[in-house]
PDB file of C-alpha atoms in Angstrom:
ATOM      1  CA  ARG G  11     110.293  82.738  83.462  1.00  0.00           C
ATOM      2  CA  TYR G  12     112.793  85.273  82.165  1.00  0.00           C
ATOM      3  CA  GLY G  13     115.397  85.185  84.944  1.00  0.00           C
ATOM      4  CA  LEU G  14     117.174  87.911  86.875  1.00  0.00           C
ATOM      5  CA  GLU G  15     118.986  89.072  83.753  1.00  0.00           C
ATOM      6  CA  SER G  16     115.686  90.525  82.535  1.00  0.00           C
ATOM      7  CA  LEU G  17     115.282  92.878  85.494  1.00  0.00           C
ATOM      8  CA  TYR G  18     116.302  95.821  83.336  1.00  0.00           C
ATOM      9  CA  PHE G  19     112.784  95.763  81.849  1.00  0.00           C
ATOM     10  CA  LEU G  20     111.619  97.295  85.133  1.00  0.00           C
ATOM     11  CA  ILE G  21     113.262 100.612  84.265  1.00  0.00           C
ATOM     12  CA  PHE G  22     110.641 101.338  81.610  1.00  0.00           C
ATOM     13  CA  PRO G  23     107.663 101.863  83.987  1.00  0.00           C
ATOM     14  CA  GLY G  24     109.805 104.326  85.916  1.00  0.00           C
ATOM     15  CA  ILE G  25     110.749 106.230  82.772  1.00  0.00           C
ATOM     16  CA  ILE G  26     107.114 106.393  81.631  1.00  0.00           C
ATOM     17  CA  THR G  27     105.953 107.546  85.079  1.00  0.00           C
ATOM     18  CA  SER G  28     108.620 110.270  85.183  1.00  0.00           C
ATOM     19  CA  PHE G  29     107.563 111.512  81.764  1.00  0.00           C
ATOM     20  CA  LEU G  30     103.872 111.617  82.774  1.00  0.00           C
ATOM     21  CA  LEU G  31     104.712 113.505  85.962  1.00  0.00           C
ATOM     22  CA  TYR G  32     106.671 116.068  83.954  1.00  0.00           C
ATOM     23  CA  LEU G  33     103.720 116.567  81.598  1.00  0.00           C
ATOM     24  CA  PHE G  34     100.782 116.668  83.973  1.00  0.00           C
ATOM     25  CA  VAL G  35     101.939 117.681  87.469  1.00  0.00           C
ATOM     26  CA  ALA G  36     101.548 121.396  88.075  1.00  0.00           C
ATOM     27  CA  VAL G  37     104.564 123.490  88.958  1.00  0.00           C
ATOM     28  CA  PRO G  38     104.438 124.202  92.721  1.00  0.00           C
ATOM     29  CA  PRO G  39     104.112 127.822  93.821  1.00  0.00           C
ATOM     30  CA  PRO G  40     107.305 129.577  94.923  1.00  0.00           C
ATOM     31  CA  ARG G  41     108.222 128.942  98.535  1.00  0.00           C
ATOM     32  CA  PRO G  42     109.434 131.518 101.063  1.00  0.00           C
ATOM     33  CA  ALA G  43     113.159 132.041 101.230  1.00  0.00           C
ATOM     34  CA  PRO G  44     114.949 129.510 103.486  1.00  0.00           C
ATOM     35  CA  VAL G  45     115.268 130.680 107.063  1.00  0.00           C
ATOM     36  CA  GLY G  46     118.822 129.373 107.436  1.00  0.00           C
ATOM     37  CA  ILE G  47     120.430 127.275 110.163  1.00  0.00           C
ATOM     38  CA  SER G  48     119.693 129.771 112.937  1.00  0.00           C
ATOM     39  CA  GLY G  49     116.026 129.929 111.959  1.00  0.00           C
ATOM     40  CA  LEU G  50     115.847 126.141 111.761  1.00  0.00           C
ATOM     41  CA  LEU G  51     117.314 125.761 115.250  1.00  0.00           C
ATOM     42  CA  GLN G  52     114.902 128.365 116.566  1.00  0.00           C
ATOM     43  CA  ASP G  53     111.965 126.427 115.100  1.00  0.00           C
ATOM     44  CA  LEU G  54     113.299 123.118 116.405  1.00  0.00           C
ATOM     45  CA  ARG G  55     113.733 124.036 120.076  1.00  0.00           C
ATOM     46  CA  PRO G  56     110.079 124.100 121.176  1.00  0.00           C
ATOM     47  CA  ARG G  57     109.215 121.165 118.916  1.00  0.00           C
ATOM     48  CA  LEU G  58     112.153 118.872 119.573  1.00  0.00           C
ATOM     49  CA  LYS G  59     110.207 116.281 121.579  1.00  0.00           C
ATOM     50  CA  PRO G  60     107.330 115.758 119.118  1.00  0.00           C
ATOM     51  CA  LEU G  61     109.725 115.761 116.170  1.00  0.00           C
ATOM     52  CA  GLY G  62     112.006 113.293 117.929  1.00  0.00           C
ATOM     53  CA  ALA G  63     109.050 111.016 118.638  1.00  0.00           C
ATOM     54  CA  LEU G  64     107.872 111.254 115.023  1.00  0.00           C
ATOM     55  CA  TYR G  65     111.380 110.479 113.777  1.00  0.00           C
ATOM     56  CA  ALA G  66     111.709 107.426 116.025  1.00  0.00           C
ATOM     57  CA  MET G  67     108.260 106.171 115.001  1.00  0.00           C
ATOM     58  CA  SER G  68     109.133 106.537 111.335  1.00  0.00           C
ATOM     59  CA  ALA G  69     112.451 104.715 111.824  1.00  0.00           C
ATOM     60  CA  LEU G  70     110.791 101.829 113.704  1.00  0.00           C
ATOM     61  CA  ARG G  71     108.099 101.550 111.047  1.00  0.00           C
ATOM     62  CA  ALA G  72     110.774 101.507 108.354  1.00  0.00           C
ATOM     63  CA  ALA G  73     112.710  98.781 110.171  1.00  0.00           C
ATOM     64  CA  THR G  74     109.533  96.699 110.417  1.00  0.00           C
ATOM     65  CA  THR G  75     108.702  97.127 106.732  1.00  0.00           C
ATOM     66  CA  ILE G  76     112.244  96.388 105.548  1.00  0.00           C
ATOM     67  CA  GLY G  77     112.449  93.334 107.785  1.00  0.00           C
ATOM     68  CA  LEU G  78     109.147  91.949 106.535  1.00  0.00           C
ATOM     69  CA  VAL G  79     109.880  92.548 102.852  1.00  0.00           C
ATOM     70  CA  THR G  80     113.342  91.003 103.255  1.00  0.00           C
ATOM     71  CA  PHE G  81     112.487  87.877 105.264  1.00  0.00           C
ATOM     72  CA  LEU G  82     108.904  87.148 104.257  1.00  0.00           C
ATOM     73  CA  PRO G  83     110.070  85.369 101.054  1.00  0.00           C
ATOM     74  CA  PHE G  84     112.320  83.103 103.176  1.00  0.00           C
ATOM     75  CA  LEU G  85     109.393  82.186 105.404  1.00  0.00           C
ATOM     76  CA  LEU G  86     107.193  81.462 102.397  1.00  0.00           C
ATOM     77  CA  ARG G  87     109.977  79.400 100.852  1.00  0.00           C
ATOM     78  CA  GLU G  88     110.201  77.310 104.049  1.00  0.00           C
ATOM     79  CA  ARG G  89     106.449  76.706 103.808  1.00  0.00           C
ATOM     80  CA  GLY G  90     106.679  75.312 100.309  1.00  0.00           C
ATOM     81  CA  LEU G  91     105.889  78.273  98.064  1.00  0.00           C
ATOM     82  CA  SER G  92     107.808  78.884  94.875  1.00  0.00           C
ATOM     83  CA  LEU G  93     109.697  82.111  94.207  1.00  0.00           C
ATOM     84  CA  VAL G  94     106.884  83.340  91.976  1.00  0.00           C
ATOM     85  CA  GLU G  95     104.237  82.610  94.626  1.00  0.00           C
ATOM     86  CA  GLY G  96     106.373  84.261  97.300  1.00  0.00           C
ATOM     87  CA  GLY G  97     106.839  87.284  95.066  1.00  0.00           C
ATOM     88  CA  SER G  98     103.079  87.541  94.686  1.00  0.00           C
ATOM     89  CA  MET G  99     102.691  87.684  98.460  1.00  0.00           C
ATOM     90  CA  VAL G 100     105.297  90.432  98.713  1.00  0.00           C
ATOM     91  CA  SER G 101     103.459  92.326  95.959  1.00  0.00           C
ATOM     92  CA  LEU G 102     100.232  91.970  97.958  1.00  0.00           C
ATOM     93  CA  PHE G 103     102.017  93.350 101.027  1.00  0.00           C
ATOM     94  CA  LEU G 104     103.300  96.388  99.101  1.00  0.00           C
ATOM     95  CA  LEU G 105      99.934  96.993  97.414  1.00  0.00           C
ATOM     96  CA  ALA G 106      98.148  96.985 100.773  1.00  0.00           C
ATOM     97  CA  ALA G 107     100.775  99.411 102.069  1.00  0.00           C
ATOM     98  CA  SER G 108     100.041 101.809  99.221  1.00  0.00           C
ATOM     99  CA  VAL G 109      96.303 101.695  99.889  1.00  0.00           C
ATOM    100  CA  GLY G 110      96.867 102.147 103.620  1.00  0.00           C
ATOM    101  CA  GLY G 111      98.973 105.235 103.018  1.00  0.00           C
ATOM    102  CA  MET G 112      96.339 106.829 100.800  1.00  0.00           C
ATOM    103  CA  VAL G 113      93.520 106.143 103.264  1.00  0.00           C
ATOM    104  CA  GLY G 114      95.592 107.402 106.188  1.00  0.00           C
ATOM    105  CA  GLY G 115      96.447 110.602 104.354  1.00  0.00           C
ATOM    106  CA  ALA G 116      92.793 111.260 103.557  1.00  0.00           C
ATOM    107  CA  LEU G 117      91.639 110.667 107.141  1.00  0.00           C
ATOM    108  CA  SER G 118      94.412 112.804 108.627  1.00  0.00           C
ATOM    109  CA  ASP G 119      92.502 115.918 107.530  1.00  0.00           C
ATOM    110  CA  ARG G 120      89.384 114.807 109.402  1.00  0.00           C
ATOM    111  CA  LEU G 121      90.490 113.046 112.592  1.00  0.00           C
ATOM    112  CA  ASP G 122      92.920 113.602 115.432  1.00  0.00           C
ATOM    113  CA  ARG G 123      96.275 112.670 113.955  1.00  0.00           C
ATOM    114  CA  ARG G 124      97.656 111.426 117.262  1.00  0.00           C
ATOM    115  CA  VAL G 125      94.825 108.892 117.500  1.00  0.00           C
ATOM    116  CA  LEU G 126      95.517 107.749 113.932  1.00  0.00           C
ATOM    117  CA  LEU G 127      99.202 107.272 114.727  1.00  0.00           C
ATOM    118  CA  PHE G 128      98.605 105.317 117.902  1.00  0.00           C
ATOM    119  CA  GLY G 129      95.720 103.231 116.554  1.00  0.00           C
ATOM    120  CA  SER G 130      97.412 102.136 113.350  1.00  0.00           C
ATOM    121  CA  LEU G 131     100.734 101.245 114.977  1.00  0.00           C
ATOM    122  CA  ALA G 132      99.062  99.468 117.896  1.00  0.00           C
ATOM    123  CA  ALA G 133      96.878  97.438 115.510  1.00  0.00           C
ATOM    124  CA  ALA G 134      99.867  96.309 113.443  1.00  0.00           C
ATOM    125  CA  THR G 135     101.411  94.228 116.237  1.00  0.00           C
ATOM    126  CA  PRO G 136      98.531  91.750 116.850  1.00  0.00           C
ATOM    127  CA  LEU G 137      97.955  91.450 113.106  1.00  0.00           C
ATOM    128  CA  LEU G 138     101.615  90.599 112.524  1.00  0.00           C
ATOM    129  CA  LEU G 139     101.542  88.084 115.384  1.00  0.00           C
ATOM    130  CA  LEU G 140      98.473  86.421 113.872  1.00  0.00           C
ATOM    131  CA  LEU G 141     100.271  86.386 110.531  1.00  0.00           C
ATOM    132  CA  SER G 142     103.344  84.675 111.964  1.00  0.00           C
ATOM    133  CA  ALA G 143     101.153  82.161 113.821  1.00  0.00           C
ATOM    134  CA  THR G 144      99.310  81.093 110.641  1.00  0.00           C
ATOM    135  CA  ASP G 145     101.074  77.981 109.376  1.00  0.00           C
ATOM    136  CA  HIS G 146      99.138  77.426 106.169  1.00  0.00           C
ATOM    137  CA  VAL G 147      99.707  80.008 103.440  1.00  0.00           C
ATOM    138  CA  GLY G 148      96.227  80.534 102.084  1.00  0.00           C
ATOM    139  CA  LEU G 149      93.314  82.917 102.319  1.00  0.00           C
ATOM    140  CA  VAL G 150      93.660  83.542 106.069  1.00  0.00           C
ATOM    141  CA  PHE G 151      97.394  84.210 105.732  1.00  0.00           C
ATOM    142  CA  SER G 152      96.739  86.607 102.849  1.00  0.00           C
ATOM    143  CA  CYS G 153      94.087  88.478 104.852  1.00  0.00           C
ATOM    144  CA  PHE G 154      96.379  88.941 107.857  1.00  0.00           C
ATOM    145  CA  LEU G 155      99.210  90.012 105.544  1.00  0.00           C
ATOM    146  CA  THR G 156      97.003  92.594 103.843  1.00  0.00           C
ATOM    147  CA  LEU G 157      95.576  93.985 107.084  1.00  0.00           C
ATOM    148  CA  ALA G 158      98.973  94.134 108.794  1.00  0.00           C
ATOM    149  CA  SER G 159     100.535  95.984 105.866  1.00  0.00           C
ATOM    150  CA  PHE G 160      97.545  98.345 105.679  1.00  0.00           C
ATOM    151  CA  ALA G 161      97.760  99.167 109.395  1.00  0.00           C
ATOM    152  CA  LEU G 162     101.529  99.556 109.353  1.00  0.00           C
ATOM    153  CA  SER G 163     101.493 102.057 106.472  1.00  0.00           C
ATOM    154  CA  PHE G 164      98.293 103.829 107.482  1.00  0.00           C
ATOM    155  CA  SER G 165     100.146 106.351 109.644  1.00  0.00           C
ATOM    156  CA  ASN G 166     103.045 106.954 107.270  1.00  0.00           C
ATOM    157  CA  PRO G 167     101.566 110.089 105.650  1.00  0.00           C
ATOM    158  CA  VAL G 168     100.381 111.264 109.087  1.00  0.00           C
ATOM    159  CA  ASN G 169     104.017 111.249 110.223  1.00  0.00           C
ATOM    160  CA  MET G 170     104.977 113.330 107.219  1.00  0.00           C
ATOM    161  CA  ILE G 171     102.143 115.860 107.575  1.00  0.00           C
ATOM    162  CA  LEU G 172     102.771 116.379 111.282  1.00  0.00           C
ATOM    163  CA  ALA G 173     106.487 116.949 110.731  1.00  0.00           C
ATOM    164  CA  GLN G 174     105.847 119.433 107.941  1.00  0.00           C
ATOM    165  CA  GLU G 175     103.325 121.372 110.004  1.00  0.00           C
ATOM    166  CA  LEU G 176     105.605 121.391 113.020  1.00  0.00           C
ATOM    167  CA  LEU G 177     108.286 122.986 110.825  1.00  0.00           C
ATOM    168  CA  PRO G 178     106.279 125.133 108.380  1.00  0.00           C
ATOM    169  CA  ASN G 179     109.334 127.255 107.520  1.00  0.00           C
ATOM    170  CA  ASN G 180     111.497 124.176 106.909  1.00  0.00           C
ATOM    171  CA  VAL G 181     109.181 121.790 105.068  1.00  0.00           C
ATOM    172  CA  ASN G 182     112.012 120.225 103.051  1.00  0.00           C
ATOM    173  CA  THR G 183     114.004 119.500 106.208  1.00  0.00           C
ATOM    174  CA  ALA G 184     110.967 117.908 107.836  1.00  0.00           C
ATOM    175  CA  SER G 185     110.393 115.750 104.750  1.00  0.00           C
ATOM    176  CA  ALA G 186     114.036 114.686 104.662  1.00  0.00           C
ATOM    177  CA  LEU G 187     113.873 113.655 108.316  1.00  0.00           C
ATOM    178  CA  MET G 188     110.706 111.587 107.918  1.00  0.00           C
ATOM    179  CA  ILE G 189     111.518 109.978 104.563  1.00  0.00           C
ATOM    180  CA  GLY G 190     115.255 109.919 104.034  1.00  0.00           C
ATOM    181  CA  SER G 191     116.982 110.000 107.395  1.00  0.00           C
ATOM    182  CA  SER G 192     114.477 107.916 109.346  1.00  0.00           C
ATOM    183  CA  TRP G 193     114.369 105.229 106.665  1.00  0.00           C
ATOM    184  CA  GLY G 194     118.153 105.131 106.707  1.00  0.00           C
ATOM    185  CA  ALA G 195     118.095 104.650 110.473  1.00  0.00           C
ATOM    186  CA  GLY G 196     115.438 101.977 110.092  1.00  0.00           C
ATOM    187  CA  GLY G 197     117.581 100.237 107.495  1.00  0.00           C
ATOM    188  CA  LEU G 198     120.511 100.156 109.925  1.00  0.00           C
ATOM    189  CA  VAL G 199     118.288  98.520 112.524  1.00  0.00           C
ATOM    190  CA  ALA G 200     116.986  96.024 109.967  1.00  0.00           C
ATOM    191  CA  ALA G 201     120.556  95.144 109.003  1.00  0.00           C
ATOM    192  CA  THR G 202     120.878  93.292 112.324  1.00  0.00           C
ATOM    193  CA  PHE G 203     117.875  91.076 111.615  1.00  0.00           C
ATOM    194  CA  GLY G 204     119.955  88.632 109.592  1.00  0.00           C
ATOM    195  CA  LEU G 205     121.989  87.760 112.683  1.00  0.00           C
ATOM    196  CA  PHE G 206     118.813  86.906 114.605  1.00  0.00           C
ATOM    197  CA  ALA G 207     117.459  84.913 111.666  1.00  0.00           C
ATOM    198  CA  ASP G 208     120.646  82.824 111.543  1.00  0.00           C
ATOM    199  CA  ALA G 209     120.606  82.273 115.300  1.00  0.00           C
ATOM    200  CA  TYR G 210     116.914  81.616 115.945  1.00  0.00           C
ATOM    201  CA  GLY G 211     115.256  81.102 112.555  1.00  0.00           C
ATOM    202  CA  VAL G 212     113.048  83.247 110.356  1.00  0.00           C
ATOM    203  CA  PRO G 213     109.707  82.465 112.107  1.00  0.00           C
ATOM    204  CA  VAL G 214     111.094  83.593 115.484  1.00  0.00           C
ATOM    205  CA  LEU G 215     112.551  86.716 113.883  1.00  0.00           C
ATOM    206  CA  LEU G 216     109.222  87.673 112.327  1.00  0.00           C
ATOM    207  CA  ARG G 217     107.460  87.207 115.662  1.00  0.00           C
ATOM    208  CA  GLY G 218     110.018  89.547 117.195  1.00  0.00           C
ATOM    209  CA  ILE G 219     109.580  92.117 114.420  1.00  0.00           C
ATOM    210  CA  ALA G 220     105.848  92.121 115.161  1.00  0.00           C
ATOM    211  CA  PHE G 221     106.503  93.894 118.483  1.00  0.00           C
ATOM    212  CA  ILE G 222     108.363  96.837 116.922  1.00  0.00           C
ATOM    213  CA  PRO G 223     105.185  98.738 115.922  1.00  0.00           C
ATOM    214  CA  ALA G 224     103.966  98.416 119.530  1.00  0.00           C
ATOM    215  CA  GLY G 225     107.078 100.294 120.650  1.00  0.00           C
ATOM    216  CA  ALA G 226     106.368 102.969 118.060  1.00  0.00           C
ATOM    217  CA  ALA G 227     102.766 103.199 119.334  1.00  0.00           C
ATOM    218  CA  LEU G 228     104.049 103.859 122.851  1.00  0.00           C
ATOM    219  CA  LEU G 229     106.217 106.676 121.512  1.00  0.00           C
ATOM    220  CA  SER G 230     103.150 108.257 119.924  1.00  0.00           C
ATOM    221  CA  LEU G 231     101.709 108.756 123.417  1.00  0.00           C
ATOM    222  CA  LEU G 232     104.274 111.525 123.930  1.00  0.00           C
ATOM    223  CA  LEU G 233     102.228 113.614 121.500  1.00  0.00           C
ATOM    224  CA  PHE G 234      99.291 113.571 123.968  1.00  0.00           C
ATOM    225  CA  ARG G 235     101.271 115.228 126.785  1.00  0.00           C
ATOM    226  CA  ARG G 236      99.969 118.668 127.691  1.00  0.00           C
ATOM    227  CA  ARG G 237     103.422 120.234 127.594  1.00  0.00           C
ATOM    228  CA  VAL G 238     103.957 119.028 124.035  1.00  0.00           C
ATOM    229  CA  VAL G 239     100.543 120.241 122.887  1.00  0.00           C
ATOM    230  CA  GLN G 240     101.135 123.668 124.405  1.00  0.00           C
ATOM    231  CA  ALA G 241     104.452 123.988 122.566  1.00  0.00           C
ATOM    232  CA  VAL G 242     102.885 123.707 119.112  1.00  0.00           C
ATOM    233  CA  ASP G 243      99.830 124.914 117.259  1.00  0.00           C
ATOM    234  CA  SER G 244      96.872 122.921 118.582  1.00  0.00           C
ATOM    235  CA  GLN G 245      95.475 122.660 115.059  1.00  0.00           C
ATOM    236  CA  THR G 246      98.545 120.673 114.012  1.00  0.00           C
ATOM    237  CA  PHE G 247      97.195 117.577 115.699  1.00  0.00           C
ATOM    238  CA  LYS G 248      93.528 117.937 114.877  1.00  0.00           C
ATOM    239  CA  ARG G 249      91.702 119.295 111.855  1.00  0.00           C
ATOM    240  CA  ALA G 250      88.043 120.233 112.027  1.00  0.00           C
TER     241      ALA G 250
END
């Protein structure tokens, strides 16, 4: 209704949220002094394989999410939806992702985190395939979209928690790897999706994207190897 020139109105929710966070979020307790580069490398050596697997999983998940958010509106446009209707579907996808992240974070304190990682990523692939195979955009399409987004984002906080607990003396570095660096790598992968969309079409591209979480699920199996478990605190993976 208002056009793209009215996008600047979206800055106000961010300003209000920042102000509320400043007022009501408690100041975190002081952290231990940084251990330095040598300490970081010392912590990384025995944990390089699980951290590498977590990083790759996070990057693949990011590539999947970016690809879906970018090309889903094109698919919906091809199927006759208006820009507003397509935007509503993208909003539903992002809302389900938020809920999935919160539920996954809550369950990560109660269940084996490796199982949560594998299960959520493995479930995302068939749900995304069912989504891409649904021609009519209606209730069934919306359900598959919601469930796929929920499953895809379910393990996102688990990735973060595992990385932070694997590097307890370098929590900020672990967070930067899982949020900043891995999403950047995922964005680079997603940048190639446009070439495939031009060559084979958006529906074929989305079917291909559906298999990316399955690859991430296979990577999560590295966390079950005995040698990896012995290299880290056993309580990192499972909380009583």
